[in-house]
Short mmCIF file of C-alpha atoms in Angstrom, two decimals:
data_model
loop_
_atom_site.label_atom_id
_atom_site.label_comp_id
_atom_site.label_asym_id
_atom_site.label_seq_id
_atom_site.Cartn_x
_atom_site.Cartn_y
_atom_site.Cartn_z
CA MET A 73 18.24 59.47 131.43
CA PRO A 74 18.70 62.85 129.68
CA ARG A 75 19.09 62.83 125.91
CA PRO A 76 22.73 62.68 124.79
CA GLN A 77 24.41 65.91 123.72
CA ILE A 78 25.43 65.44 120.09
CA ASP A 79 28.03 67.32 118.11
CA TYR A 80 26.50 67.60 114.63
CA SER A 81 29.67 69.02 112.98
CA VAL A 82 30.36 66.13 110.61
CA TYR A 83 27.22 63.97 110.30
CA LEU A 84 27.97 60.89 108.22
CA VAL A 85 25.09 59.01 106.56
CA THR A 86 26.25 55.54 105.70
CA GLY A 87 26.18 54.15 102.17
CA ARG A 88 27.82 50.75 102.05
CA GLU A 89 27.26 50.51 98.29
CA LEU A 90 29.54 53.52 97.77
CA LEU A 91 32.54 52.22 99.74
CA PRO A 92 35.65 51.69 97.61
CA PRO A 93 37.25 48.20 97.97
CA GLY A 94 39.19 47.84 101.22
CA LYS A 95 37.71 50.96 102.88
CA SER A 96 35.74 50.96 106.13
CA LEU A 97 33.67 53.17 108.41
CA GLU A 98 36.47 53.17 110.99
CA GLU A 99 38.69 55.31 108.77
CA SER A 100 36.01 58.01 108.74
CA LEU A 101 35.73 57.89 112.51
CA LYS A 102 39.47 58.38 112.83
CA GLY A 103 39.15 61.46 110.60
CA GLY A 104 36.70 63.23 112.88
CA VAL A 105 33.10 62.14 112.05
CA THR A 106 30.99 63.20 115.05
CA VAL A 107 27.69 61.35 114.44
CA VAL A 108 26.70 58.39 112.22
CA GLN A 109 23.29 57.70 110.71
CA VAL A 110 22.81 54.14 109.49
CA ARG A 111 20.85 54.22 106.24
CA GLU A 112 19.78 50.96 104.61
CA LYS A 113 16.93 51.38 102.12
CA THR A 114 16.82 47.85 100.68
CA THR A 115 18.02 45.64 103.56
CA GLU A 116 15.78 43.14 105.38
CA THR A 117 14.95 43.97 109.02
CA GLY A 118 17.14 41.29 110.59
CA GLU A 119 20.19 42.26 108.60
CA PHE A 120 19.48 45.97 109.22
CA VAL A 121 19.48 45.35 112.99
CA ASP A 122 22.70 43.33 112.76
CA ILE A 123 24.44 46.04 110.72
CA THR A 124 23.27 48.73 113.17
CA ARG A 125 24.52 46.79 116.21
CA LYS A 126 27.94 46.29 114.61
CA THR A 127 28.07 49.96 113.64
CA LYS A 128 27.18 50.97 117.21
CA ALA A 129 29.86 48.70 118.67
CA LEU A 130 32.49 50.33 116.42
CA CYS A 131 31.27 53.88 117.04
CA ASP A 132 31.16 53.33 120.81
CA ARG A 133 34.91 52.86 120.71
CA TYR A 134 35.26 56.38 119.33
CA GLY A 135 32.51 57.93 121.45
CA VAL A 136 30.41 58.67 118.36
CA PRO A 137 26.61 58.34 118.66
CA VAL A 138 24.59 56.34 116.13
CA LEU A 139 21.17 57.15 114.67
CA VAL A 140 18.98 55.06 112.38
CA ASN A 141 17.28 56.32 109.23
CA ASP A 142 13.46 55.95 109.28
CA ARG A 143 13.15 52.69 111.25
CA VAL A 144 12.01 53.05 114.87
CA ASP A 145 11.99 49.23 115.31
CA VAL A 146 15.58 48.89 114.21
CA ALA A 147 16.72 51.73 116.44
CA LEU A 148 15.01 50.20 119.48
CA ALA A 149 16.33 46.71 118.73
CA ALA A 150 19.92 47.92 118.27
CA GLY A 151 19.88 50.29 121.28
CA VAL A 152 21.23 53.34 119.39
CA ALA A 153 20.92 57.03 120.33
CA GLY A 154 17.89 57.79 118.14
CA ILE A 155 16.39 58.06 114.69
CA HIS A 156 16.11 60.41 111.72
CA ILE A 157 12.83 60.60 109.78
CA GLY A 158 11.74 62.23 106.54
CA GLN A 159 8.56 64.04 105.50
CA ASP A 160 7.02 60.84 104.12
CA ASP A 161 7.82 58.72 107.18
CA MET A 162 6.05 58.38 110.53
CA ASP A 163 4.85 61.68 111.98
CA PRO A 164 7.29 63.14 114.56
CA VAL A 165 4.86 63.09 117.51
CA THR A 166 4.19 59.38 117.09
CA ALA A 167 7.87 58.66 116.55
CA ARG A 168 8.71 60.47 119.80
CA LYS A 169 6.18 58.40 121.73
CA LEU A 170 7.66 55.18 120.39
CA ILE A 171 11.37 55.97 120.93
CA GLY A 172 10.85 57.59 124.33
CA GLU A 173 12.02 60.85 125.85
CA ASP A 174 15.67 59.87 126.12
CA ALA A 175 16.33 59.30 122.41
CA ILE A 176 17.38 61.75 119.69
CA LEU A 177 14.88 62.55 116.94
CA GLY A 178 15.73 64.41 113.74
CA LEU A 179 13.54 65.48 110.84
CA SER A 180 14.32 66.40 107.21
CA VAL A 181 12.91 69.68 105.85
CA SER A 182 13.39 71.07 102.36
CA THR A 183 11.06 74.06 102.22
CA VAL A 184 10.19 77.05 104.39
CA ALA A 185 6.67 75.59 104.78
CA GLU A 186 8.06 72.33 106.14
CA ALA A 187 10.32 74.26 108.51
CA GLU A 188 7.35 76.32 109.75
CA LYS A 189 5.40 73.13 110.37
CA ALA A 190 8.37 71.62 112.27
CA ILE A 191 8.66 74.52 114.72
CA GLN A 192 4.96 74.21 115.49
CA LEU A 193 5.47 70.71 116.91
CA PRO A 194 5.19 70.41 120.73
CA GLU A 195 8.31 71.35 122.63
CA GLY A 196 10.71 68.46 123.06
CA VAL A 197 9.59 66.42 120.06
CA LEU A 198 12.53 67.29 117.76
CA ASP A 199 16.19 67.61 118.63
CA TYR A 200 17.40 68.85 115.23
CA VAL A 201 16.37 69.27 111.61
CA GLY A 202 18.28 68.38 108.47
CA VAL A 203 17.95 71.03 105.76
CA GLY A 204 18.39 69.94 102.16
CA ALA A 205 19.05 69.08 99.54
CA VAL A 206 21.34 72.03 99.02
CA TRP A 207 22.96 70.77 95.83
CA SER A 208 22.26 67.78 93.60
CA THR A 209 23.79 64.53 94.76
CA ALA A 210 24.24 61.07 93.28
CA SER A 211 24.06 59.34 96.66
CA LYS A 212 20.37 60.01 97.30
CA ASP A 213 17.27 60.35 95.13
CA VAL A 214 16.47 64.06 95.30
CA SER A 215 14.97 64.27 91.82
CA LYS A 216 11.63 65.47 93.20
CA LYS A 217 13.17 68.16 95.38
CA VAL A 218 14.21 71.73 94.58
CA MET A 219 17.90 72.29 95.18
CA LEU A 220 18.02 74.99 97.87
CA GLY A 221 21.49 76.38 97.42
CA PRO A 222 23.14 78.02 100.45
CA SER A 223 20.87 81.07 100.32
CA GLY A 224 17.81 78.85 100.33
CA ALA A 225 19.16 77.06 103.37
CA GLY A 226 19.62 80.47 104.96
CA GLU A 227 15.95 81.31 104.40
CA ILE A 228 14.97 78.11 106.21
CA LEU A 229 17.38 79.03 108.97
CA ASP A 230 15.39 82.25 109.43
CA VAL A 231 12.59 79.89 110.55
CA ILE A 232 14.60 77.39 112.58
CA ALA A 233 17.95 77.73 114.26
CA ASP A 234 19.40 74.21 114.51
CA SER A 235 20.30 72.25 111.41
CA GLY A 236 22.34 69.61 109.59
CA LEU A 237 22.60 69.29 105.78
CA GLY A 238 22.93 67.02 102.76
CA GLY A 239 24.63 67.07 99.31
CA ILE A 240 27.96 68.47 100.42
CA ASN A 241 31.68 67.98 99.79
CA ALA A 242 34.95 69.63 100.77
CA ARG A 243 34.94 71.96 97.75
CA ASN A 244 31.66 73.63 98.65
CA THR A 245 31.53 73.29 102.45
CA PRO A 246 33.22 76.67 103.14
CA PHE A 247 30.67 78.43 100.91
CA LEU A 248 27.78 76.47 102.37
CA LEU A 249 28.65 77.33 105.94
CA HIS A 250 29.22 81.03 105.29
CA GLY A 251 26.61 81.47 102.58
CA SER A 252 23.75 79.80 104.44
CA VAL A 253 23.87 81.95 107.57
CA SER A 254 20.35 83.35 107.82
CA PRO A 255 20.18 87.01 106.76
CA LEU A 256 17.49 88.06 109.27
CA LYS A 257 18.45 86.26 112.49
CA ASN A 258 22.12 85.33 111.93
CA ASN A 259 21.38 81.65 112.67
CA SER A 260 24.05 79.27 111.38
CA LEU A 261 24.41 75.58 110.73
CA ASP A 262 25.53 73.18 113.43
CA GLY A 263 27.26 70.95 110.92
CA VAL A 264 27.13 69.23 107.54
CA ALA A 265 25.60 65.88 106.65
CA VAL A 266 27.41 63.90 103.96
CA ILE A 267 27.40 60.49 102.35
CA SER A 268 29.58 60.16 99.26
CA ALA A 269 32.02 62.97 100.22
CA ILE A 270 33.44 60.60 102.83
CA VAL A 271 32.15 57.11 101.99
CA SER A 272 33.21 57.22 98.32
CA SER A 273 36.58 58.80 99.02
CA SER A 274 39.78 56.87 98.38
CA ASP A 275 40.94 58.26 101.72
CA PRO A 276 37.92 58.49 104.03
CA GLU A 277 40.00 59.50 107.03
CA ALA A 278 41.51 62.50 105.22
CA ALA A 279 38.10 63.46 103.72
CA ALA A 280 36.46 63.38 107.16
CA ARG A 281 39.32 65.35 108.70
CA GLN A 282 39.11 68.09 106.04
CA LEU A 283 35.39 68.50 106.57
CA SER A 284 35.86 68.47 110.35
CA ASP A 285 38.54 71.18 110.12
CA GLN A 286 36.36 73.35 107.90
CA VAL A 287 33.36 73.09 110.20
CA ALA A 288 35.46 73.75 113.33
CA SER A 289 37.10 76.77 111.69
CA PHE A 290 33.70 78.14 110.68
CA LYS A 291 32.33 77.76 114.18
CA ARG A 292 35.31 79.60 115.65
CA ALA A 293 34.95 82.35 113.05
CA ASN A 294 31.21 82.68 113.42
CA SER A 295 31.58 83.18 117.17
CA TYR A 296 34.15 85.95 116.57
CA ASP A 297 32.44 89.32 116.94
CA MET A 298 34.59 92.23 115.83
CA PRO A 299 32.86 95.61 116.13
CA PRO A 300 33.36 97.74 113.02
CA PHE A 301 36.99 98.80 112.75
CA SER A 302 37.83 98.20 116.44
CA ALA A 303 41.00 96.50 115.28
CA PHE A 304 42.17 99.66 113.53
CA ALA A 305 41.71 102.37 116.11
CA PRO A 306 41.72 102.51 119.93
CA SER A 307 38.60 103.56 121.79
CA GLY A 308 37.91 107.21 120.99
CA GLY A 309 40.61 107.26 118.29
CA ASP A 310 40.48 108.49 114.72
CA ILE A 311 38.90 105.48 113.00
CA LEU A 312 39.01 106.95 109.49
CA GLY A 313 42.61 108.07 109.96
CA SER A 314 43.57 104.59 111.17
CA MET A 315 41.83 103.03 108.19
CA LEU A 316 43.76 105.24 105.77
CA GLU A 317 46.98 104.41 107.56
CA THR A 318 46.21 100.76 106.94
CA VAL A 319 45.47 101.55 103.30
CA GLY A 320 48.95 102.99 103.05
CA GLU A 321 50.44 99.88 104.61
CA LEU A 322 48.60 97.72 102.10
CA ILE A 323 50.01 99.75 99.18
CA HIS A 324 53.50 99.03 100.50
CA THR A 325 52.57 95.37 101.09
CA VAL A 326 51.50 94.84 97.47
CA ARG A 327 54.78 96.26 96.17
CA LYS A 328 56.85 94.33 98.67
CA THR A 329 55.21 90.93 98.30
CA THR A 330 54.15 91.02 94.60
CA PRO A 331 51.17 88.67 95.11
CA LEU A 332 50.11 86.39 92.29
CA VAL A 333 46.61 87.41 91.27
CA HIS A 334 44.64 84.85 89.23
CA GLN A 335 42.17 86.59 86.89
CA ILE A 336 39.44 85.00 84.84
CA THR A 337 38.25 88.14 83.15
CA ASN A 338 36.50 89.25 80.00
CA SER A 339 38.30 89.24 76.65
CA VAL A 340 37.83 93.01 76.18
CA VAL A 341 40.03 93.98 79.14
CA VAL A 342 42.58 91.14 79.57
CA ASN A 343 45.53 93.29 78.53
CA ASP A 344 44.54 96.35 80.53
CA SER A 345 43.75 94.30 83.64
CA ALA A 346 47.11 92.60 83.45
CA ASN A 347 48.90 95.93 83.00
CA VAL A 348 47.26 97.68 85.94
CA THR A 349 48.00 94.62 88.09
CA LEU A 350 51.65 94.90 87.21
CA ALA A 351 51.60 98.68 87.69
CA VAL A 352 50.56 98.44 91.36
CA GLY A 353 53.22 95.81 92.04
CA ALA A 354 51.30 92.53 91.81
CA SER A 355 51.75 89.69 89.30
CA PRO A 356 48.85 88.67 87.02
CA ILE A 357 48.05 85.25 85.65
CA MET A 358 45.14 85.05 83.21
CA ALA A 359 44.27 81.31 83.19
CA THR A 360 40.81 80.00 82.35
CA ASN A 361 41.08 76.23 81.95
CA GLU A 362 39.48 74.46 84.88
CA ARG A 363 42.49 72.15 85.41
CA ASP A 364 44.81 75.17 85.52
CA CYS A 365 42.48 76.91 87.96
CA VAL A 366 42.54 74.12 90.54
CA ASP A 367 46.31 73.67 90.36
CA LEU A 368 46.98 77.40 90.62
CA SER A 369 44.79 77.97 93.65
CA LYS A 370 47.30 76.93 96.33
CA ASN A 371 49.88 79.44 95.09
CA ILE A 372 47.82 82.53 94.33
CA GLY A 373 47.25 85.49 96.59
CA SER A 374 43.69 86.10 95.38
CA LEU A 375 41.24 85.34 92.59
CA LEU A 376 39.18 87.61 90.34
CA ILE A 377 36.20 86.19 88.46
CA ASN A 378 34.78 88.61 85.90
CA SER A 379 31.82 87.30 83.90
CA GLY A 380 31.81 89.98 81.17
CA THR A 381 32.36 87.65 78.22
CA ILE A 382 31.43 84.35 79.84
CA THR A 383 31.49 81.15 77.73
CA ASP A 384 30.77 77.53 78.51
CA GLU A 385 34.49 76.86 78.92
CA THR A 386 35.32 79.90 81.04
CA PHE A 387 32.25 79.15 83.18
CA LYS A 388 33.77 75.74 84.05
CA GLY A 389 36.99 77.46 84.97
CA MET A 390 35.14 79.98 87.16
CA LEU A 391 33.35 77.24 89.06
CA ALA A 392 36.57 75.26 89.63
CA ALA A 393 38.64 78.32 90.54
CA GLY A 394 36.05 79.71 92.99
CA GLN A 395 35.61 76.42 94.81
CA ALA A 396 39.38 75.80 94.98
CA ALA A 397 39.96 79.34 96.34
CA ASN A 398 37.35 78.65 99.06
CA VAL A 399 39.08 75.39 100.04
CA ASN A 400 42.48 77.11 100.14
CA GLY A 401 41.23 80.21 102.01
CA LYS A 402 42.11 82.66 99.24
CA PRO A 403 40.08 85.89 98.75
CA VAL A 404 37.69 85.88 95.78
CA VAL A 405 36.43 88.97 93.93
CA TRP A 406 33.36 88.36 91.78
CA ASP A 407 32.51 91.00 89.16
CA PRO A 408 29.05 90.05 87.80
CA VAL A 409 29.25 92.12 84.64
CA ALA A 410 25.78 92.82 83.17
CA VAL A 411 24.36 90.10 85.40
CA GLY A 412 20.78 91.35 84.95
CA ALA A 413 20.92 92.08 81.23
CA THR A 414 19.90 88.64 79.88
CA ALA A 415 18.37 85.38 81.07
CA PHE A 416 21.67 83.60 80.36
CA ARG A 417 23.61 86.01 82.61
CA ARG A 418 21.00 85.78 85.37
CA GLU A 419 21.14 81.97 85.26
CA THR A 420 24.94 81.70 85.24
CA GLY A 421 25.14 84.39 87.93
CA GLN A 422 22.94 82.34 90.23
CA GLN A 423 24.97 79.22 89.47
CA LEU A 424 28.18 81.01 90.40
CA LEU A 425 26.61 82.30 93.62
CA HIS A 426 25.62 78.74 94.48
CA ALA A 427 29.10 77.37 93.76
CA PHE A 428 31.48 79.42 95.86
CA GLN A 429 31.65 82.11 98.54
CA PRO A 430 32.88 85.46 97.21
CA THR A 431 34.90 87.65 99.52
CA VAL A 432 33.95 90.74 97.54
CA ILE A 433 31.14 91.32 95.02
CA LYS A 434 32.03 94.33 92.89
CA GLY A 435 29.69 95.86 90.32
CA ASN A 436 27.95 98.95 89.07
CA ALA A 437 24.51 100.06 90.25
CA ALA A 438 22.61 97.88 87.76
CA GLU A 439 24.65 94.79 88.63
CA ILE A 440 24.44 95.25 92.37
CA GLY A 441 20.78 96.19 92.04
CA ALA A 442 20.04 93.01 90.09
CA LEU A 443 21.68 90.84 92.76
CA ALA A 444 19.69 92.69 95.44
CA ASN A 445 16.44 92.32 93.45
CA SER A 446 16.06 96.10 93.07
CA THR A 447 13.87 97.49 90.32
CA GLU A 448 15.21 101.03 90.55
CA VAL A 449 18.03 100.47 88.06
CA SER A 450 18.40 98.30 84.95
CA ALA A 451 21.20 97.26 82.66
CA ARG A 452 21.81 98.51 79.13
CA GLY A 453 24.68 96.29 78.08
CA VAL A 454 27.33 96.92 80.76
CA ASP A 455 25.91 100.31 81.73
CA SER A 456 23.39 101.29 84.40
CA VAL A 457 20.09 103.03 83.65
CA GLY A 458 18.17 104.64 86.51
CA ARG A 459 19.12 105.85 89.97
CA LEU A 460 19.11 104.19 93.38
CA SER A 461 17.18 106.11 96.04
CA ASP A 462 19.38 104.76 98.87
CA PRO A 463 22.59 103.13 97.55
CA ALA A 464 24.10 102.84 101.02
CA ALA A 465 21.18 100.80 102.32
CA LEU A 466 21.25 98.58 99.24
CA VAL A 467 24.92 97.65 99.51
CA ARG A 468 24.61 97.13 103.26
CA LYS A 469 21.65 94.81 102.76
CA LEU A 470 23.31 92.77 100.03
CA ALA A 471 26.59 92.48 101.97
CA LYS A 472 24.70 91.25 105.03
CA GLU A 473 22.69 88.73 103.05
CA ARG A 474 25.68 87.40 101.10
CA ARG A 475 28.12 87.51 104.06
CA CYS A 476 30.73 89.35 102.04
CA ILE A 477 31.99 92.83 101.12
CA VAL A 478 30.01 94.62 98.45
CA VAL A 479 31.65 97.32 96.29
CA MET A 480 29.31 99.37 94.12
CA THR A 481 31.17 101.58 91.67
CA GLY A 482 29.96 104.74 89.92
CA ALA A 483 30.29 108.50 90.24
CA GLU A 484 30.29 107.70 93.96
CA ASP A 485 31.60 104.33 95.19
CA TYR A 486 29.94 102.53 98.10
CA ILE A 487 31.66 99.75 100.07
CA SER A 488 30.00 97.76 102.85
CA ASN A 489 30.63 94.68 105.02
CA GLY A 490 26.95 94.47 105.97
CA THR A 491 27.37 96.69 109.01
CA THR A 492 29.24 99.82 107.98
CA VAL A 493 29.11 101.64 104.68
CA LEU A 494 31.97 103.72 103.23
CA ARG A 495 31.35 106.32 100.52
CA CYS A 496 34.24 107.31 98.29
CA THR A 497 34.06 110.23 95.85
CA ASN A 498 37.44 110.09 94.14
CA GLY A 499 37.70 109.49 90.39
CA HIS A 500 37.35 111.39 87.12
CA PRO A 501 34.73 111.58 84.34
CA LEU A 502 37.28 110.28 81.81
CA LEU A 503 36.96 106.86 83.48
CA GLY A 504 33.51 106.62 81.96
CA LEU A 505 34.92 107.14 78.48
CA ILE A 506 37.30 104.21 78.41
CA THR A 507 36.34 100.53 78.15
CA GLY A 508 36.88 98.39 81.20
CA SER A 509 37.49 100.95 83.95
CA GLY A 510 35.19 98.99 86.27
CA CYS A 511 36.86 95.73 85.31
CA MET A 512 40.28 97.21 86.05
CA THR A 513 38.97 98.33 89.44
CA GLY A 514 38.09 94.69 90.15
CA SER A 515 41.65 93.66 89.27
CA ILE A 516 43.11 96.25 91.65
CA VAL A 517 40.73 95.27 94.44
CA ALA A 518 41.89 91.65 94.02
CA CYS A 519 45.51 92.81 94.33
CA PHE A 520 44.78 94.56 97.60
CA LEU A 521 42.75 91.68 99.01
CA ALA A 522 45.84 89.51 98.54
CA ALA A 523 47.90 92.14 100.35
CA ALA A 524 45.30 92.43 103.12
CA ARG A 525 45.45 88.67 103.71
CA THR A 526 49.25 88.74 103.88
CA TRP A 527 49.23 91.84 106.12
CA PHE A 528 46.66 90.32 108.42
CA LEU A 529 48.55 87.01 108.81
CA GLN A 530 51.77 88.85 109.48
CA ARG A 531 50.04 91.06 112.05
CA VAL A 532 48.55 88.04 113.77
CA GLY A 533 51.97 86.39 113.85
CA ASP A 534 53.47 89.49 115.44
CA MET A 535 50.79 89.30 118.13
CA GLY A 536 51.81 85.72 118.89
CA ALA A 537 48.52 84.03 117.94
CA ASP A 538 48.71 80.26 117.60
CA GLU A 539 48.09 78.44 114.34
CA GLU A 540 44.87 76.85 115.57
CA GLY A 541 43.32 80.27 116.04
CA PHE A 542 44.61 81.73 112.77
CA SER A 543 45.37 79.00 110.26
CA GLU A 544 46.78 80.30 107.01
CA GLN A 545 44.53 77.92 105.10
CA GLY A 546 41.56 78.04 107.49
CA TRP A 547 38.26 79.85 107.14
CA GLU A 548 38.58 81.47 110.57
CA SER A 549 41.17 83.92 109.34
CA GLU A 550 39.21 84.42 106.10
CA SER A 551 36.02 85.22 107.99
CA GLN A 552 37.78 87.69 110.25
CA LEU A 553 39.36 89.29 107.18
CA THR A 554 35.90 89.64 105.70
CA GLN A 555 34.68 91.40 108.82
CA GLY A 556 37.45 94.01 108.90
CA ASN A 557 40.66 93.64 106.95
CA MET A 558 39.04 92.72 103.66
CA LEU A 559 36.91 95.86 103.88
CA ILE A 560 40.11 97.89 104.12
CA GLY A 561 41.57 95.88 101.26
CA ALA A 562 38.62 96.74 99.06
CA LEU A 563 38.85 100.40 100.11
CA ALA A 564 42.58 100.43 99.27
CA GLY A 565 41.93 99.10 95.78
CA VAL A 566 39.15 101.60 95.02
CA LEU A 567 41.11 104.58 96.35
CA THR A 568 44.35 103.65 94.60
CA PHE A 569 42.62 103.28 91.25
CA ASN A 570 40.58 106.47 91.53
CA VAL A 571 43.32 108.68 92.95
CA ALA A 572 45.58 107.51 90.11
CA ALA A 573 42.82 108.45 87.67
CA GLU A 574 42.66 111.95 89.11
CA GLN A 575 46.43 112.30 88.84
CA ALA A 576 46.38 111.03 85.25
CA ALA A 577 43.67 113.48 84.21
CA LYS A 578 45.82 116.42 85.44
CA ARG A 579 48.76 115.56 83.15
CA PRO A 580 49.39 117.95 80.27
CA ASP A 581 49.91 115.07 77.87
CA VAL A 582 46.36 113.81 78.40
CA LYS A 583 44.18 115.03 75.53
CA GLY A 584 41.27 112.61 75.73
CA PRO A 585 40.29 108.96 76.44
CA GLY A 586 43.18 107.40 74.48
CA THR A 587 45.99 109.33 76.16
CA PHE A 588 44.16 109.06 79.47
CA ARG A 589 44.23 105.23 79.35
CA ALA A 590 48.02 105.21 78.95
CA ALA A 591 48.47 107.86 81.60
CA LEU A 592 46.24 105.90 84.01
CA ILE A 593 48.58 102.91 83.87
CA ASP A 594 51.57 105.21 84.39
CA GLU A 595 49.94 106.81 87.44
CA MET A 596 48.97 103.43 88.88
CA TYR A 597 52.69 102.69 88.82
CA ALA A 598 53.74 106.09 90.16
CA VAL A 599 51.14 106.94 92.81
CA SER A 600 52.48 106.72 96.34
CA ALA A 601 50.80 105.58 99.55
CA ALA A 602 51.14 109.14 100.86
CA GLU A 603 49.32 110.56 97.82
CA VAL A 604 46.49 108.04 98.04
CA CYS A 605 45.94 108.84 101.70
CA GLN A 606 46.31 112.59 101.15
CA PHE A 607 43.80 112.84 98.32
CA ALA A 608 41.37 110.18 99.56
CA LYS A 609 37.77 111.39 99.81
CA VAL A 610 36.09 108.90 102.14
CA GLU A 611 33.36 109.09 104.75
CA ILE A 612 31.83 106.50 107.05
CA LEU A 613 28.04 106.55 106.72
#
């Protein structure tokens, strides 16, 4: 018989010791678990076989295949679909000989070296690999393993294409799926492997369904291939003109819908960031407590995380807010202020990158360079020192690796989605003489991402798309926004801020940085969509 075709989307590893009273495996199956691995580390062989047979009988009713962890003898005795082995268990070639050609065989890998060794096995030995641990987990002993993070999983995916994972829950699954896509070969995960996220839940069915929906939405989104800007201009049309037309529509959308923009920003610019948000027509809320951040997430239009004056308490709020925004499909702008300046900022920056998926990363040359591991520029406080030889290539590379939009601000602004790069040359030297101009730009970009999301969903509704294809809370629409609409949202924010700065600098009442700051807020309020599009200096590289 041929080996069974398995859907690895939601791969449940059993953990009976974690089950809350009155809960059962069947609830998880009802929620959408697609494959079950029976894992019993301390059970005697006879009981292990009995448990596996009972699990198989239940799973057969739902058409869900069963695998056994480590034990070939138990798998053969219970008649299940196959086994999963670790690096310290029986070697894969011997395991394949024992279980036969018709069974499924999976292998855990946690390093690039282990992945390279796995792909050198004879063809047909392995059916899949499990990559992990991605994050720390209380349900398995991973104390001797390095936590990969999504980007580490992506590096392994450059070596192998088919995977499952461990150490995952509903808060970080969206980031894991999007953040672990391999940067070189665009390989992606087939699913997520979980234990406590479902087994320990007070509502296993709902937990399984949420994970199942997230994986299904990611798979739909990852198969969606939108050529750069094809949604904005017909074949042979004026792509840049169509983009600017959309920028104008987003300016009107912000003022019409007044999106709530949650901002965890640095203490130096809280007042200015709130004021420019109000000036363009959005509504700011500057909450930092982690409990506030989770509760707010369902109602916001977008989230800004600015780590300029990060503290232990605001860091907790950033983690909670970013993860909640991912779960709720809300755009996230991350402004990694001075991320390369100190060891503390480098460490917290990496922790934030491993906690949630940003929609936009916005920073100056030193900040973007630090994230891209460039040595051409360095940080002096919040300023950049040095010059990038090819800024367009750098932002394109980082955007592709991080699966997001990258906005690099400076005398020239560069915006990329990993495929196309836009260069914008609006602005004024007075912006460099006031504190927080870059931070305010992040606030405005967040306003326009919220508008881009609303505009996109309205546009999809006008086209008659069904909810399954474009769920308001699903990652499919978020991923498609990231590929096109979010790029325009970021462009709209950068242009609006910089054109307003040019208009402010022309005013006769502006005598220097102090009067310029006040005039900038006035012009953010007064600038029209027509003016932004008329004075925009943008080129597609």
